[in-house]
DNA sequence: ATGAAAGCGCTAACAC
DNA sequence: GTGTTAGCGCTTTCAT
């Protein structure tokens, strides 16, 4: 990458490096003519300041990191889209890191951010994460962190989530209202707060409607599609549920598969509802009732807040919890 | 971001900065004992070298940029996954940029890479891009570029694609074999090479099978779902096709929608096949026959080649074209 | 085996 | 209004 630098501009214009630098930053104490000359030449030579030099000097990189557990998932895809939109608007760069639900990877990725590589971090933690010291260290070093979706409750910072408890309650209630007598839950593995909230919403709805509650109706899924399929199949055979509330889209698809294998018809024999951001849920066979999170907006909001803090336009990140509303969209999979 | 730097380590150890630096890089002319002391303290204090300083000094950032036209698309999501996997393995960082099919954005994003921000670029060009000077400039400045999927044929560098012409031919032929007499094509807008290849495959298959060929059977889609829906609807009414070959997933979904509106049954009245990387194509109603690209592997290959070049393990990027094979998966939407 | 010093390209305090 | 200079944290040549 051979390219023009500020020194070359200065030489060509017979000016000092400082003057050129100031002219480019539109400083008040540079004459209009000089500024114009400088800007003109910079444009002509396609001058771009060296980002490493200026990051080093200013202790600001105009870059944020996004750490997510997976990407083959519509929620995160949409969230990234929202994040990238805001970042581009404000002239920030976005580094992306995927943990594949691996705690060790999350730790080592966090280490990479220890020394000013980025100005801020947006993270949705891995399901395997129970210890947050890697993130706490980052925060102590002064790195602003915003959690989204998969948050760490105990962490003192901004968190952007959806109303997981409430929508899980409503989803479960919806199944009951549609006539289900035995509702199973396909739960997220690990002890993610999001997983707990969804499970609690489910349990509370069952309790409030005098429905059978049993641990054996809850399948703690993994990150492996095959294992999950097997666990779900076993539960179907063992419990013969007539309603399924899936905590994530992937488990709903696994249920569709299992129903196919067991010759169960949705929604006649089993009704299914799931958290999902699939745009084509309506085209599934049968079309899938979903709880849809405003993922794009969540990404936008998380990024906006972070960038505002970085630009000091706002107070530092408070221990606030911004909660977006999900929407329950009823489709054929829960029809009476 | 207050943190430990090499100077502090040197002070604490009563060594010179140079020695510490060398010890950390495991240089041959540092004694074992010194190395061990340095490494131990570095670990203890969680020392991480400042990436901007070393990038500035070494003219290497260990970072690559990925520019894609959109992300709410399974192909690109999978490709990023492949790219990120390779990058993480080799200790590289991945900056992500989305053009939203906007040429101006692509140009301005390219400008951001003019001055060493990244060591290499992976790009899938926007559909609106017809002029490649912004990329040529980057290449002239010495930035290695690898194209994937949406490539620029005339560009002298490595390109990773799929057998678009062949699979389009096969997809069209498949429709004909399934009994279609009038096959329409939902084509990608603009003059992307990928769009042309898919269209040429379609046209050749029609010609080889003595099928009606007409410009009015080809819908040049846009990037706007609503407009596309309208264009497709008009074509359906005007031409009454009994076969649809969609160049991208989004257009297939639009067709499903239009068929619903016009009370046409798939596959009885119209058969549909589409390029798609949707994992749940099998669960659509009806399940969608697809041409599926090995997107993850394409991302991996593109990234591997780029990183190998950066690490000088390979010769520089040649004007090669690596072609992956797509697979045609027959499902209900093209059943007889 | 260790250290001194220059310099990557830029910014900002301070002089003139 | 413009220039001089120091220094961000690191690597690397050259001396010792």
mmCIF file of N, CA, C and O (backbone and C1' of nucleotides) in Angstrom, chain A residues 5-6 18 21 25 47 50 53 57, chain C residues 7-15:
data_model
loop_
_atom_site.group_PDB
_atom_site.id
_atom_site.type_symbol
_atom_site.label_atom_id
_atom_site.label_comp_id
_atom_site.label_asym_id
_atom_site.label_seq_id
_atom_site.Cartn_x
_atom_site.Cartn_y
_atom_site.Cartn_z
ATOM 1 N N UNK A 5 1.052 10.620 1.566
ATOM 2 C CA UNK A 5 0.885 10.992 2.958
ATOM 3 C C UNK A 5 1.008 12.505 3.113
ATOM 4 O O UNK A 5 1.263 13.238 2.171
ATOM 5 N N UNK A 6 0.837 12.916 4.333
ATOM 6 C CA UNK A 6 0.753 14.337 4.611
ATOM 7 C C UNK A 6 2.081 15.045 4.299
ATOM 8 O O UNK A 6 2.114 16.210 3.890
ATOM 9 N N UNK A 18 2.446 20.493 9.568
ATOM 10 C CA UNK A 18 1.409 20.940 10.507
ATOM 11 C C UNK A 18 0.321 21.731 9.803
ATOM 12 O O UNK A 18 -0.866 21.533 10.049
ATOM 13 N N UNK A 21 -1.885 19.450 7.878
ATOM 14 C CA UNK A 21 -2.744 18.708 8.802
ATOM 15 C C UNK A 21 -3.906 19.573 9.268
ATOM 16 O O UNK A 21 -5.060 19.157 9.236
ATOM 17 N N UNK A 25 -8.046 19.392 8.553
ATOM 18 C CA UNK A 25 -9.023 19.269 9.631
ATOM 19 C C UNK A 25 -9.833 20.564 9.749
ATOM 20 O O UNK A 25 -10.551 20.780 10.708
ATOM 21 N N UNK A 47 -5.629 11.589 -1.466
ATOM 22 C CA UNK A 47 -5.044 11.448 -0.136
ATOM 23 C C UNK A 47 -6.067 10.928 0.862
ATOM 24 O O UNK A 47 -7.186 11.412 0.913
ATOM 25 N N UNK A 50 -3.584 8.158 7.091
ATOM 26 C CA UNK A 50 -3.273 6.820 7.585
ATOM 27 C C UNK A 50 -3.987 6.589 8.915
ATOM 28 O O UNK A 50 -3.727 7.271 9.899
ATOM 29 N N UNK A 53 -1.777 5.694 12.086
ATOM 30 C CA UNK A 53 -1.059 6.833 12.657
ATOM 31 C C UNK A 53 -2.010 7.680 13.481
ATOM 32 O O UNK A 53 -1.692 8.075 14.610
ATOM 33 N N UNK A 57 -2.048 8.217 17.545
ATOM 34 C CA UNK A 57 -1.887 9.544 18.103
ATOM 35 C C UNK A 57 -3.086 9.964 18.960
ATOM 36 O O UNK A 57 -2.950 10.512 20.025
ATOM 37 P P DG C 7 15.490 9.013 10.921
ATOM 38 O "O5'" DG C 7 14.082 8.293 10.789
ATOM 39 C "C5'" DG C 7 14.026 6.926 10.421
ATOM 40 C "C4'" DG C 7 12.601 6.468 10.610
ATOM 41 C "C3'" DG C 7 11.556 7.545 10.268
ATOM 42 O "O3'" DG C 7 10.500 6.923 9.580
ATOM 43 C "C1'" DG C 7 11.158 6.720 12.395
ATOM 44 P P DC C 8 9.788 7.730 8.425
ATOM 45 O "O5'" DC C 8 8.484 6.846 8.201
ATOM 46 C "C5'" DC C 8 8.527 5.436 8.022
ATOM 47 C "C4'" DC C 8 7.295 4.836 8.659
ATOM 48 C "C3'" DC C 8 6.074 5.751 8.568
ATOM 49 O "O3'" DC C 8 5.319 5.396 7.412
ATOM 50 C "C1'" DC C 8 6.319 4.759 10.778
ATOM 51 P P DG C 9 5.079 6.502 6.285
ATOM 52 O "O5'" DG C 9 3.916 7.382 6.914
ATOM 53 C "C5'" DG C 9 2.657 6.783 7.153
ATOM 54 C "C4'" DG C 9 1.857 7.707 8.035
ATOM 55 C "C3'" DG C 9 1.684 9.117 7.484
ATOM 56 O "O3'" DG C 9 0.292 9.331 7.374
ATOM 57 C "C1'" DG C 9 2.319 9.173 9.748
ATOM 58 P P DC C 10 -0.334 10.747 7.105
ATOM 59 O "O5'" DC C 10 -0.632 11.234 8.588
ATOM 60 C "C5'" DC C 10 -1.639 10.530 9.318
ATOM 61 C "C4'" DC C 10 -1.616 10.974 10.751
ATOM 62 C "C3'" DC C 10 -2.099 12.408 10.962
ATOM 63 O "O3'" DC C 10 -3.411 12.346 11.494
ATOM 64 C "C1'" DC C 10 -0.151 11.884 12.258
ATOM 65 P P DT C 11 -4.178 13.743 11.696
ATOM 66 O "O5'" DT C 11 -3.667 14.223 13.132
ATOM 67 C "C5'" DT C 11 -4.069 13.462 14.263
ATOM 68 C "C4'" DT C 11 -3.573 14.129 15.509
ATOM 69 C "C3'" DT C 11 -4.140 15.524 15.761
ATOM 70 O "O3'" DT C 11 -4.500 15.528 17.137
ATOM 71 C "C1'" DT C 11 -1.770 15.590 15.849
ATOM 72 P P DA C 12 -5.472 16.621 17.732
ATOM 73 O "O5'" DA C 12 -4.461 17.453 18.620
ATOM 74 C "C5'" DA C 12 -3.638 16.747 19.547
ATOM 75 C "C4'" DA C 12 -2.704 17.732 20.188
ATOM 76 C "C3'" DA C 12 -3.320 19.114 20.392
ATOM 77 O "O3'" DA C 12 -2.754 19.650 21.580
ATOM 78 C "C1'" DA C 12 -1.468 19.321 19.003
ATOM 79 P P DA C 13 -3.588 20.766 22.393
ATOM 80 O "O5'" DA C 13 -2.460 21.342 23.364
ATOM 81 C "C5'" DA C 13 -1.448 20.481 23.857
ATOM 82 C "C4'" DA C 13 -0.103 21.192 23.835
ATOM 83 C "C3'" DA C 13 -0.180 22.662 24.239
ATOM 84 O "O3'" DA C 13 0.860 22.938 25.190
ATOM 85 C "C1'" DA C 13 0.847 22.445 22.097
ATOM 86 P P DC C 14 0.931 24.375 25.911
ATOM 87 O "O5'" DC C 14 2.008 25.135 25.037
ATOM 88 C "C5'" DC C 14 3.243 24.485 24.727
ATOM 89 C "C4'" DC C 14 3.910 25.217 23.596
ATOM 90 C "C3'" DC C 14 3.965 26.730 23.780
ATOM 91 O "O3'" DC C 14 5.318 27.105 23.963
ATOM 92 C "C1'" DC C 14 3.466 26.105 21.531
ATOM 93 P P DA C 15 5.643 28.645 24.300
ATOM 94 O "O5'" DA C 15 6.171 29.091 22.876
ATOM 95 C "C5'" DA C 15 7.509 28.743 22.547
ATOM 96 C "C4'" DA C 15 7.744 28.900 21.063
ATOM 97 C "C3'" DA C 15 8.089 30.337 20.661
ATOM 98 O "O3'" DA C 15 9.328 30.310 19.970
ATOM 99 C "C1'" DA C 15 6.374 29.426 19.263
#
